[in-house]
Short mmCIF file of C-alpha atoms in Angstrom, two decimals:
data_model
loop_
_atom_site.label_atom_id
_atom_site.label_comp_id
_atom_site.label_asym_id
_atom_site.label_seq_id
_atom_site.Cartn_x
_atom_site.Cartn_y
_atom_site.Cartn_z
CA MET A 638 -2.10 18.38 -3.18
CA SER A 639 0.68 16.64 -1.30
CA HIS A 640 0.20 14.09 1.54
CA PRO A 641 -0.02 15.79 4.87
CA SER A 642 3.09 15.04 6.95
CA ALA A 643 5.28 17.01 9.51
CA THR A 644 8.73 17.45 9.14
CA PRO A 645 10.41 14.25 9.86
CA HIS A 646 11.52 13.37 13.68
CA LEU A 647 13.21 10.48 14.03
CA SER A 648 15.15 9.87 17.27
CA ARG A 649 15.74 7.23 19.93
CA ARG A 650 13.18 8.71 22.05
CA VAL A 651 10.06 9.60 20.23
CA VAL A 652 6.75 10.57 22.18
CA LEU A 653 3.64 9.58 20.18
CA GLY A 654 0.79 11.82 21.59
CA ALA A 655 -2.31 13.00 20.47
CA ALA A 656 -1.06 16.46 19.75
CA GLY A 657 1.57 15.28 17.48
CA LEU A 658 5.23 13.76 17.36
CA THR A 659 7.71 15.19 19.94
CA LEU A 660 11.45 14.88 20.33
CA GLY A 661 13.06 13.70 23.40
CA ALA A 662 15.71 15.99 24.79
CA SER A 663 18.50 13.87 23.67
CA GLY A 664 19.31 10.91 21.49
CA ALA A 665 20.98 10.08 18.19
CA VAL A 666 18.74 10.91 15.13
CA LEU A 667 18.44 8.42 12.31
CA ALA A 668 19.78 9.50 8.70
CA ALA A 669 16.37 10.29 6.92
CA CYS A 670 14.85 12.61 4.69
CA SER A 671 15.49 15.46 6.97
CA SER A 672 17.52 18.32 5.56
CA ASP A 673 19.27 18.59 9.17
CA PRO A 674 21.92 15.66 9.11
CA ASP A 675 22.63 13.92 12.42
CA PRO A 676 25.74 15.49 13.93
CA GLU A 677 26.48 12.47 15.47
CA ALA A 678 26.03 10.40 12.61
CA THR A 679 29.34 8.64 11.45
CA GLU A 680 29.93 8.11 7.73
CA PRO A 681 27.90 5.49 5.85
CA LYS A 682 29.67 1.92 6.24
CA THR A 683 29.84 -0.98 4.28
CA GLY A 684 28.88 -4.56 5.53
CA GLY A 685 26.64 -6.63 7.79
CA THR A 686 23.35 -8.36 7.83
CA LEU A 687 20.07 -6.77 8.21
CA ARG A 688 17.29 -8.64 9.83
CA ALA A 689 13.72 -7.12 9.19
CA ALA A 690 10.76 -8.57 10.68
CA PHE A 691 7.20 -8.18 8.87
CA ALA A 692 3.91 -9.89 9.04
CA GLY A 693 3.36 -12.82 6.72
CA GLY A 694 0.92 -14.50 5.00
CA GLY A 695 1.97 -18.32 5.40
CA ALA A 696 1.91 -20.46 2.28
CA ASP A 697 0.21 -17.61 0.56
CA GLU A 698 3.29 -15.63 0.39
CA THR A 699 5.06 -15.28 -3.10
CA ILE A 700 8.34 -14.14 -4.60
CA ASP A 701 6.77 -13.74 -7.81
CA PRO A 702 6.85 -9.97 -8.24
CA HIS A 703 3.50 -9.88 -10.37
CA ARG A 704 1.60 -11.53 -7.28
CA VAL A 705 2.67 -9.39 -4.39
CA ASN A 706 -0.24 -8.58 -2.11
CA LEU A 707 1.20 -8.52 1.40
CA PHE A 708 3.50 -5.84 2.67
CA ALA A 709 6.34 -8.73 2.97
CA ASP A 710 5.85 -9.74 -0.60
CA ALA A 711 6.13 -6.02 -1.69
CA ALA A 712 9.07 -5.64 0.37
CA ARG A 713 10.96 -9.00 -1.10
CA ALA A 714 10.08 -7.94 -4.69
CA LYS A 715 11.27 -4.55 -4.06
CA ALA A 716 14.86 -5.84 -2.84
CA VAL A 717 15.31 -8.14 -6.01
CA PHE A 718 13.25 -6.16 -8.48
CA ASP A 719 12.52 -2.70 -10.04
CA LYS A 720 9.65 -0.85 -11.71
CA LEU A 721 9.58 1.93 -14.52
CA ALA A 722 8.72 4.28 -11.69
CA ASP A 723 7.71 4.27 -8.14
CA LEU A 724 5.41 6.86 -6.06
CA GLY A 725 7.05 9.86 -4.21
CA THR A 726 5.31 10.52 -0.90
CA ASP A 727 2.93 13.03 -2.78
CA MET A 728 1.83 10.04 -4.76
CA ALA A 729 3.61 11.35 -7.99
CA ALA A 730 5.54 8.80 -10.00
CA VAL A 731 9.29 9.09 -9.77
CA PRO A 732 11.38 7.70 -12.47
CA ARG A 733 13.20 4.48 -11.83
CA LEU A 734 14.11 2.16 -14.58
CA ALA A 735 12.42 4.65 -16.82
CA GLU A 736 14.73 7.71 -17.37
CA SER A 737 12.03 9.78 -18.83
CA TRP A 738 8.66 9.83 -20.44
CA THR A 739 7.07 11.91 -22.86
CA PRO A 740 3.29 11.97 -24.28
CA ASP A 741 2.19 12.83 -27.84
CA PRO A 742 -0.27 16.17 -27.85
CA ASP A 743 -3.09 13.62 -27.54
CA VAL A 744 -1.92 11.90 -24.45
CA THR A 745 -2.45 8.40 -26.18
CA VAL A 746 1.29 7.45 -27.19
CA TRP A 747 3.80 7.69 -24.35
CA THR A 748 7.59 7.37 -25.44
CA VAL A 749 9.68 5.72 -22.39
CA LYS A 750 13.32 5.87 -22.42
CA LEU A 751 15.13 3.29 -20.10
CA ARG A 752 18.29 4.17 -18.03
CA GLU A 753 21.20 1.86 -18.65
CA ALA A 754 20.66 -1.07 -16.10
CA THR A 755 21.48 -4.75 -15.82
CA PHE A 756 19.89 -7.82 -14.28
CA HIS A 757 21.68 -9.80 -11.69
CA ASP A 758 22.83 -12.36 -14.40
CA GLY A 759 24.53 -9.78 -16.18
CA SER A 760 22.33 -8.96 -19.02
CA PRO A 761 20.93 -5.60 -19.85
CA VAL A 762 17.42 -4.58 -19.00
CA ARG A 763 15.72 -4.02 -22.62
CA ALA A 764 12.63 -2.77 -23.94
CA ALA A 765 11.68 -6.36 -24.80
CA ASP A 766 11.84 -7.06 -21.08
CA VAL A 767 9.21 -4.27 -20.22
CA LEU A 768 6.84 -5.25 -22.97
CA TYR A 769 6.97 -9.00 -22.03
CA SER A 770 6.64 -7.99 -18.19
CA TYR A 771 3.43 -6.00 -18.88
CA GLN A 772 2.09 -8.84 -21.22
CA ARG A 773 2.71 -11.33 -18.66
CA ILE A 774 0.71 -8.89 -16.11
CA ALA A 775 -1.97 -8.51 -18.44
CA ASP A 776 -2.94 -12.42 -19.10
CA PRO A 777 -6.46 -12.43 -19.19
CA GLU A 778 -6.22 -15.95 -17.47
CA ALA A 779 -4.32 -14.47 -14.57
CA THR A 780 -5.24 -12.09 -11.57
CA PHE A 781 -1.82 -10.36 -11.30
CA ARG A 782 -2.36 -7.15 -9.07
CA ALA A 783 -1.10 -4.33 -11.40
CA LYS A 784 -3.50 -5.59 -14.32
CA GLN A 785 -6.22 -3.18 -14.13
CA ASP A 786 -3.55 -0.28 -13.89
CA LEU A 787 -1.85 -1.42 -17.19
CA ALA A 788 -5.17 -2.17 -18.72
CA PRO A 789 -5.29 1.36 -20.56
CA ILE A 790 -2.15 0.08 -22.60
CA ASP A 791 -2.48 -1.92 -26.14
CA LEU A 792 0.11 -4.05 -25.72
CA GLU A 793 -0.35 -5.47 -29.30
CA ALA A 794 0.11 -1.72 -30.78
CA SER A 795 2.89 -0.72 -28.22
CA ARG A 796 6.70 -1.69 -29.56
CA ALA A 797 10.18 -1.79 -28.88
CA VAL A 798 11.65 1.29 -30.87
CA ASP A 799 15.12 0.23 -29.83
CA ASP A 800 16.80 -1.71 -26.79
CA LEU A 801 16.55 1.65 -24.57
CA THR A 802 12.87 2.81 -25.86
CA VAL A 803 9.56 1.69 -25.62
CA GLU A 804 6.39 3.35 -27.14
CA PHE A 805 3.33 2.78 -25.40
CA VAL A 806 0.27 2.94 -27.33
CA LEU A 807 -2.90 3.85 -25.34
CA LYS A 808 -6.34 2.29 -25.75
CA TYR A 809 -7.55 6.11 -24.77
CA PRO A 810 -5.93 9.64 -23.90
CA LEU A 811 -4.22 9.02 -20.30
CA ALA A 812 -3.14 12.18 -18.81
CA GLU A 813 -1.89 10.08 -15.46
CA PHE A 814 -0.30 7.44 -17.43
CA PRO A 815 3.21 7.56 -15.36
CA ASN A 816 1.06 6.31 -12.41
CA SER A 817 0.55 3.02 -14.21
CA LEU A 818 4.22 2.71 -14.74
CA ALA A 819 4.69 2.97 -10.78
CA ALA A 820 1.72 0.34 -10.16
CA PHE A 821 1.62 -1.75 -7.17
CA GLY A 822 3.26 -4.93 -8.66
CA ALA A 823 4.43 -3.69 -11.94
CA TYR A 824 7.85 -5.06 -11.65
CA ILE A 825 10.33 -5.61 -14.87
CA VAL A 826 11.36 -9.01 -15.05
CA PRO A 827 13.52 -11.01 -17.96
CA GLU A 828 11.99 -11.61 -21.08
CA GLY A 829 10.38 -15.20 -20.78
CA ALA A 830 10.53 -15.30 -16.80
CA ASP A 831 7.98 -17.27 -15.63
CA ASP A 832 9.58 -19.68 -12.75
CA PHE A 833 10.80 -17.84 -9.84
CA ASP A 834 11.93 -20.35 -7.62
CA ALA A 835 15.20 -18.61 -8.12
CA PRO A 836 14.16 -15.09 -9.51
CA ILE A 837 16.58 -12.83 -11.40
CA GLY A 838 15.88 -9.24 -11.17
CA SER A 839 17.18 -5.68 -11.69
CA GLY A 840 17.04 -4.53 -8.09
CA PRO A 841 19.74 -3.59 -5.34
CA PHE A 842 20.08 -7.34 -4.00
CA LYS A 843 20.22 -10.80 -5.62
CA PHE A 844 17.83 -13.72 -4.51
CA VAL A 845 19.67 -16.16 -2.18
CA SER A 846 16.56 -18.05 -0.61
CA PHE A 847 12.94 -17.98 0.13
CA THR A 848 10.85 -20.00 2.50
CA PRO A 849 7.11 -19.02 2.42
CA GLY A 850 6.02 -18.13 5.80
CA SER A 851 9.55 -18.38 7.27
CA GLU A 852 12.54 -16.22 5.70
CA PHE A 853 14.00 -14.49 2.57
CA THR A 854 17.45 -13.89 1.97
CA ALA A 855 19.23 -11.55 -0.65
CA GLU A 856 22.60 -10.72 -0.97
CA ARG A 857 24.14 -6.93 -2.20
CA PHE A 858 24.24 -6.30 -6.07
CA ASP A 859 27.31 -4.50 -6.68
CA ASP A 860 26.30 -3.42 -10.18
CA TYR A 861 22.93 -1.99 -9.20
CA TRP A 862 22.26 1.23 -11.32
CA ASP A 863 21.17 3.49 -8.31
CA GLY A 864 24.41 2.50 -6.41
CA ALA A 865 25.41 -0.68 -4.73
CA PRO A 866 23.60 -1.22 -1.22
CA LYS A 867 25.98 -0.71 1.77
CA LEU A 868 24.35 -3.94 3.28
CA ASP A 869 26.06 -7.48 2.77
CA ARG A 870 22.68 -9.21 3.07
CA LEU A 871 19.06 -8.59 3.80
CA GLN A 872 17.02 -10.96 5.58
CA ILE A 873 13.37 -10.79 5.74
CA VAL A 874 11.77 -12.90 8.57
CA VAL A 875 7.95 -13.43 9.48
CA ALA A 876 6.79 -12.59 12.99
CA ASP A 877 2.87 -12.30 12.28
CA GLU A 878 1.96 -10.78 15.62
CA GLU A 879 2.96 -7.13 16.28
CA SER A 880 4.10 -8.22 19.96
CA ALA A 881 6.63 -10.51 18.29
CA ARG A 882 8.22 -8.11 15.92
CA ILE A 883 8.79 -5.56 18.65
CA ASN A 884 10.03 -8.41 21.08
CA ALA A 885 12.43 -9.28 18.43
CA LEU A 886 13.68 -5.96 18.33
CA LEU A 887 14.05 -5.69 21.69
CA GLY A 888 15.75 -8.84 22.05
CA GLY A 889 18.26 -8.36 19.19
CA GLN A 890 16.85 -11.03 16.99
CA VAL A 891 16.24 -8.39 14.38
CA GLU A 892 17.42 -5.02 13.73
CA TYR A 893 14.08 -3.63 11.74
CA ALA A 894 10.34 -4.39 12.96
CA HIS A 895 7.89 -3.27 10.44
CA ASP A 896 4.60 -1.97 11.35
CA LEU A 897 4.34 -0.92 14.89
CA SER A 898 1.24 0.40 16.89
CA ALA A 899 1.31 3.56 18.33
CA THR A 900 0.74 1.80 21.85
CA THR A 901 3.90 -0.09 21.33
CA ALA A 902 5.76 3.30 20.28
CA ARG A 903 4.21 5.02 23.55
CA ALA A 904 5.57 2.19 25.73
CA ASN A 905 9.22 2.64 24.28
CA GLU A 906 9.31 6.35 24.34
CA ASP A 907 11.88 6.40 26.88
CA ASN A 908 13.49 3.23 25.75
CA ASP A 909 17.26 4.38 24.21
CA ALA A 910 17.49 0.77 22.88
CA VAL A 911 14.62 1.67 20.08
CA ALA A 912 14.96 4.11 17.30
CA LEU A 913 11.23 4.78 15.98
CA VAL A 914 10.46 6.32 12.65
CA ALA A 915 6.89 7.53 12.01
CA SER A 916 5.27 8.45 8.78
CA PRO A 917 1.75 10.63 9.70
CA GLY A 918 -1.36 9.26 8.63
CA SER A 919 -0.21 7.27 6.06
CA ASN A 920 -1.97 4.02 6.85
CA MET A 921 -5.77 3.82 6.12
CA LEU A 922 -8.07 1.85 8.58
CA GLY A 923 -11.50 0.60 8.28
CA PHE A 924 -14.00 -2.23 7.60
CA ALA A 925 -14.99 -3.67 4.14
CA MET A 926 -18.51 -4.31 3.35
CA LYS A 927 -19.78 -6.98 0.90
CA THR A 928 -22.18 -5.24 -1.06
CA ASP A 929 -23.07 -8.31 -3.29
CA ARG A 930 -24.85 -9.88 -0.40
CA ALA A 931 -27.04 -9.66 2.60
CA PRO A 932 -27.21 -7.59 4.50
CA PHE A 933 -24.75 -4.88 3.00
CA ASP A 934 -26.43 -5.32 -0.65
CA ASP A 935 -28.73 -2.76 0.78
CA PRO A 936 -27.24 0.68 0.33
CA GLN A 937 -29.33 1.96 3.38
CA VAL A 938 -27.58 -1.02 5.54
CA ARG A 939 -24.25 0.29 4.43
CA ARG A 940 -25.14 4.17 5.36
CA ALA A 941 -26.34 2.51 8.93
CA MET A 942 -22.94 1.32 9.24
CA PHE A 943 -21.28 4.43 8.49
CA LEU A 944 -23.55 6.33 10.79
CA LEU A 945 -22.80 3.91 13.83
CA CYS A 946 -19.11 4.46 13.56
CA ASP A 947 -17.73 6.58 16.44
CA ARG A 948 -14.51 7.66 14.71
CA ASP A 949 -13.01 9.55 17.21
CA GLU A 950 -13.30 6.90 19.73
CA LEU A 951 -11.44 4.55 17.41
CA VAL A 952 -8.55 6.88 16.57
CA GLU A 953 -8.21 7.63 20.22
CA SER A 954 -8.62 3.95 21.50
CA VAL A 955 -6.82 2.14 18.95
CA LEU A 956 -4.20 4.78 17.72
CA SER A 957 -3.52 6.14 21.10
CA GLY A 958 -4.69 9.52 19.35
CA ARG A 959 -2.08 9.34 16.82
CA GLY A 960 -4.10 9.27 13.74
CA LEU A 961 -6.42 11.52 11.47
CA VAL A 962 -10.18 10.70 11.38
CA GLY A 963 -11.52 9.49 8.21
CA ASN A 964 -14.52 10.10 5.95
CA ASP A 965 -15.14 6.78 4.55
CA LEU A 966 -12.98 7.83 1.44
CA PHE A 967 -9.36 6.41 0.76
CA GLY A 968 -6.32 8.64 0.17
CA LEU A 969 -6.56 11.47 2.69
CA GLY A 970 -4.55 14.68 1.68
CA PHE A 971 -3.57 12.68 -1.71
CA GLU A 972 -4.02 14.45 -4.95
CA HIS A 973 -7.84 14.52 -6.17
CA TYR A 974 -8.97 13.59 -2.70
CA ALA A 975 -12.48 14.94 -2.22
CA ALA A 976 -11.79 17.07 0.84
CA ASP A 977 -14.96 19.15 0.46
CA ILE A 978 -17.33 16.43 1.02
CA PRO A 979 -18.35 17.15 4.82
CA GLN A 980 -17.17 15.02 7.50
CA ARG A 981 -19.76 12.20 8.38
CA GLU A 982 -20.75 12.37 11.88
CA ARG A 983 -22.26 9.58 14.12
CA ASP A 984 -25.70 9.51 14.15
CA LEU A 985 -27.10 6.53 16.19
CA GLU A 986 -30.96 7.29 16.13
CA THR A 987 -30.96 7.48 12.27
CA ALA A 988 -28.93 4.35 12.05
CA ARG A 989 -31.27 2.44 14.05
CA THR A 990 -34.24 3.56 12.14
CA LEU A 991 -32.23 2.29 8.76
CA LEU A 992 -31.56 -0.90 10.23
CA ALA A 993 -35.04 -1.65 11.60
CA ALA A 994 -36.44 -0.61 8.16
CA ALA A 995 -34.16 -3.33 6.55
CA GLY A 996 -34.79 -6.14 9.16
CA VAL A 997 -31.42 -6.33 10.28
CA GLN A 998 -30.93 -8.24 13.56
CA SER A 999 -27.43 -9.51 13.20
CA ILE A 1000 -24.09 -9.21 11.58
CA THR A 1001 -20.79 -11.15 11.49
CA LEU A 1002 -17.32 -9.17 11.85
CA ASP A 1003 -14.40 -10.88 10.43
CA THR A 1004 -10.84 -10.05 11.88
CA ALA A 1005 -7.57 -11.46 12.59
CA ASP A 1006 -4.35 -10.35 14.24
CA VAL A 1007 -2.65 -9.31 10.97
CA GLY A 1008 -2.17 -5.57 11.61
CA SER A 1009 -1.80 -3.13 14.39
CA GLY A 1010 -4.93 -2.67 16.28
CA PHE A 1011 -6.97 -4.88 14.05
CA THR A 1012 -8.71 -6.85 16.33
CA GLU A 1013 -9.06 -3.90 19.04
CA ALA A 1014 -10.65 -2.05 16.32
CA ALA A 1015 -12.98 -4.57 15.76
CA GLN A 1016 -14.06 -5.21 19.03
CA ILE A 1017 -14.72 -1.38 19.65
CA PHE A 1018 -16.69 -1.07 16.50
CA ALA A 1019 -18.78 -4.22 17.38
CA GLU A 1020 -19.74 -2.19 20.68
CA GLN A 1021 -20.78 0.84 18.62
CA VAL A 1022 -22.97 -1.35 16.41
CA ARG A 1023 -24.49 -3.27 19.52
CA GLU A 1024 -26.04 0.10 20.62
CA ALA A 1025 -28.37 -0.14 17.80
CA GLY A 1026 -29.47 -3.12 19.04
CA ILE A 1027 -27.66 -5.15 16.48
CA GLU A 1028 -26.15 -8.74 17.77
CA VAL A 1029 -22.56 -8.68 16.15
CA GLU A 1030 -20.29 -11.96 16.23
CA ILE A 1031 -16.91 -11.19 15.80
CA ASN A 1032 -15.21 -13.97 13.94
CA GLU A 1033 -11.44 -14.65 14.15
CA ARG A 1034 -9.92 -16.00 11.19
CA ASN A 1035 -6.72 -17.53 10.47
CA ALA A 1036 -4.02 -14.83 10.21
CA ASP A 1037 -2.12 -16.86 7.49
CA THR A 1038 -5.08 -16.76 5.00
CA TYR A 1039 -6.87 -13.59 6.11
CA TRP A 1040 -6.41 -11.79 3.00
CA ALA A 1041 -7.19 -14.40 0.69
CA ASP A 1042 -10.09 -15.47 2.55
CA ILE A 1043 -11.72 -12.12 3.35
CA LEU A 1044 -11.61 -11.37 -0.44
CA THR A 1045 -14.56 -13.60 -1.41
CA GLU A 1046 -16.07 -14.84 2.22
CA GLY A 1047 -17.92 -13.18 5.03
CA GLN A 1048 -20.06 -9.88 5.39
CA ILE A 1049 -17.70 -7.32 6.78
CA ALA A 1050 -14.28 -7.50 7.86
CA SER A 1051 -11.26 -5.44 9.33
CA TYR A 1052 -9.29 -3.83 6.61
CA ARG A 1053 -6.45 -1.45 5.93
CA SER A 1054 -4.11 -0.12 3.10
CA GLY A 1055 -1.17 1.53 2.49
CA ALA A 1056 -0.47 4.39 0.43
CA MET A 1057 -1.16 4.24 -3.58
CA PRO A 1058 -2.76 7.03 -5.74
CA ILE A 1059 -6.40 7.16 -5.56
CA ALA A 1060 -6.88 6.25 -9.44
CA SER A 1061 -4.94 3.14 -8.39
CA HIS A 1062 -7.06 2.24 -5.48
CA ILE A 1063 -10.18 2.67 -7.62
CA SER A 1064 -8.62 0.46 -10.53
CA GLN A 1065 -7.50 -2.24 -7.94
CA ARG A 1066 -10.13 -2.45 -5.81
CA LEU A 1067 -13.50 -0.83 -7.04
CA LEU A 1068 -13.88 -1.79 -10.69
CA THR A 1069 -16.09 -4.82 -11.90
CA GLU A 1070 -12.86 -6.96 -12.80
CA SER A 1071 -10.54 -5.47 -10.27
CA PRO A 1072 -8.46 -8.15 -8.95
CA THR A 1073 -8.88 -7.26 -5.35
CA ASN A 1074 -12.32 -6.15 -5.25
CA LEU A 1075 -12.94 -6.71 -1.68
CA THR A 1076 -16.18 -4.99 -1.31
CA GLN A 1077 -17.41 -6.68 -4.46
CA TRP A 1078 -18.59 -3.45 -5.84
CA HIS A 1079 -19.65 -4.24 -9.41
CA GLN A 1080 -21.34 -1.24 -11.05
CA ALA A 1081 -21.38 -1.00 -14.65
CA ASP A 1082 -22.00 3.00 -14.68
CA PHE A 1083 -19.26 3.30 -11.96
CA ASP A 1084 -16.64 1.47 -14.56
CA GLU A 1085 -17.77 3.63 -17.17
CA LEU A 1086 -17.27 6.75 -15.11
CA TYR A 1087 -13.97 5.90 -14.09
CA LEU A 1088 -13.08 4.95 -17.76
CA ARG A 1089 -14.23 8.62 -18.63
CA LEU A 1090 -12.36 9.96 -15.94
CA GLN A 1091 -8.86 8.02 -17.23
CA SER A 1092 -9.82 9.32 -20.85
CA THR A 1093 -10.05 13.16 -19.98
CA ALA A 1094 -7.03 14.94 -20.91
CA ASP A 1095 -8.02 18.27 -19.56
CA ALA A 1096 -7.18 18.47 -15.69
CA THR A 1097 -10.05 20.62 -14.66
CA GLU A 1098 -12.51 18.30 -16.10
CA ARG A 1099 -10.93 15.25 -14.94
CA GLU A 1100 -10.96 16.72 -11.38
CA VAL A 1101 -14.53 17.27 -11.46
CA LEU A 1102 -15.01 13.35 -12.28
CA TYR A 1103 -12.72 12.54 -9.29
CA GLN A 1104 -15.28 14.31 -7.09
CA GLN A 1105 -18.14 12.53 -8.67
CA ILE A 1106 -16.44 9.30 -8.14
CA GLN A 1107 -15.68 9.80 -4.59
CA GLN A 1108 -19.14 11.47 -3.68
CA ARG A 1109 -20.80 8.26 -5.17
CA LEU A 1110 -18.35 6.08 -2.88
CA HIS A 1111 -19.24 8.09 0.10
CA ASP A 1112 -22.70 7.99 -0.15
CA GLU A 1113 -23.14 4.27 -1.15
CA GLY A 1114 -19.70 2.45 -1.07
CA GLY A 1115 -18.39 -0.53 0.63
CA TYR A 1116 -15.49 1.09 2.53
CA LEU A 1117 -15.91 2.34 6.00
CA VAL A 1118 -12.73 4.45 6.65
CA TRP A 1119 -12.68 5.47 10.34
CA GLY A 1120 -9.00 6.66 10.41
CA PHE A 1121 -5.60 7.08 9.01
CA ALA A 1122 -2.60 5.92 11.34
CA ASP A 1123 1.01 6.92 11.37
CA TRP A 1124 3.29 4.26 9.93
CA ILE A 1125 5.86 3.28 12.37
CA ILE A 1126 8.83 1.34 12.19
CA GLY A 1127 11.02 0.42 14.71
CA THR A 1128 15.04 -0.34 14.36
CA LEU A 1129 18.11 -0.91 16.71
CA PRO A 1130 19.88 2.55 17.41
CA GLY A 1131 23.00 1.42 15.09
CA VAL A 1132 20.61 1.28 11.82
CA HIS A 1133 20.70 4.25 9.61
CA GLY A 1134 19.36 5.58 6.75
CA VAL A 1135 15.33 4.43 7.37
CA GLU A 1136 13.39 7.19 5.97
CA GLN A 1137 9.86 8.57 6.83
CA ALA A 1138 7.64 7.18 4.25
CA PRO A 1139 4.48 6.07 3.60
CA ALA A 1140 3.99 2.34 2.89
CA ASN A 1141 4.06 1.48 -0.93
CA THR A 1142 6.04 4.48 -1.71
CA LEU A 1143 9.79 4.94 -3.08
CA ASP A 1144 11.43 5.33 0.28
CA TRP A 1145 9.60 2.45 1.98
CA ALA A 1146 11.35 -0.55 2.87
CA ARG A 1147 14.16 0.67 0.89
CA PHE A 1148 16.81 -1.38 2.23
CA ASP A 1149 19.32 -0.26 -0.37
CA LYS A 1150 19.88 2.97 1.44
CA VAL A 1151 20.27 1.52 4.86
CA TRP A 1152 23.57 1.02 6.79
CA MET A 1153 24.54 -0.13 10.22
CA ASP A 1154 27.38 0.81 12.57
#
């Protein structure tokens, strides 16, 4: 099942209404994934510096590609480094540094052929670099993001057949192993690399400078295997507040503004000075409850929160109607999504009864201005919970440290996620040892069920297990998923080649394909 999306509509005048995406009567269309090229567009030009504004994370920002967590981190890593594979908009793995992958009949040994590519220092990308990168990520003393995705690999038994061939031996059959190659943060670095003050990668841009919480600069790599970028330079600057990003765009301080709200898009629908690129329903929005502490260690209290949520109100108010209602599950429309589970509806009376039985009188809801609509969603949900007689304190945390803080602290927190395969969401966030187990979901039988799923070669049997896992999460998990928002990017009209793509996929933040008038 592919990610639901409309035909790409990218124009200077984009009307974002509840009924869908509508083009204005005129305006130049941005070059994108549409099959109809813009008749007004000129031939791609080489040169220029693109300045892109992203929300940041202060001192927690990193250029170590294996430590990426924020969207800004991921955009920087993507500019400088490559993975063996990346994800298409349907969440299927697309070859990148890997030219091909072939399993044995038992799907326990996978042979990966590398394409000819070079690092920025001129040295070739070799099988030894791949194995070193994966061994670094798998370090038991470290907490690298892709560790769980690479956990099925027996790295001691895996080997370099030759410089361009890696034989991965797995600990158990894994039919979806290519997803591991595309895992968030599974970048390839030169063998021995462990200091990233001046990182060397094989990506489209060469590192120039990086100041956490401020700026990143990289320049074109002429020998990039997928074709040299058109831009001379890429700069990523930090603007935590969404208003700062759109104002920087409107003021000409940047040419690209990441993660804009539907409200901002609506306000600029008639503004010829802004071009908007919208990817429908690609950003999950919700609240994460800590399942290991009161009051949310009680499954009935979590159920009450599910029932208190008026999803329609949140989608209409926070997203200006531009989004899809969630059903407390990640990955709406993605492969393996449990679409047959009935949509959960608001039931205030049942929620009141459950909360009274549990003796819950108050909760503290963490939030911060780290994403479009975050604080507004928290305020609206707080009012919905108060209708059940529960006191809600909204705790506005520091935006610079929000994601690190809520990983271990608090009771319930505003949350969002970009796109990734459902299997990656589970492995990174829902297993006992997952590095970003925000809900502190520690269930040994759940871990075993997921391991069984990953070991099942038969596609039909594996699908049954996917449905069982999601039913369990829907019934008693810690993620309250109220909606899926469009992912909206803003650019100046002279910027071309920005494609419609969910975050964390191949064509998201793909600045090597961007050019400017």
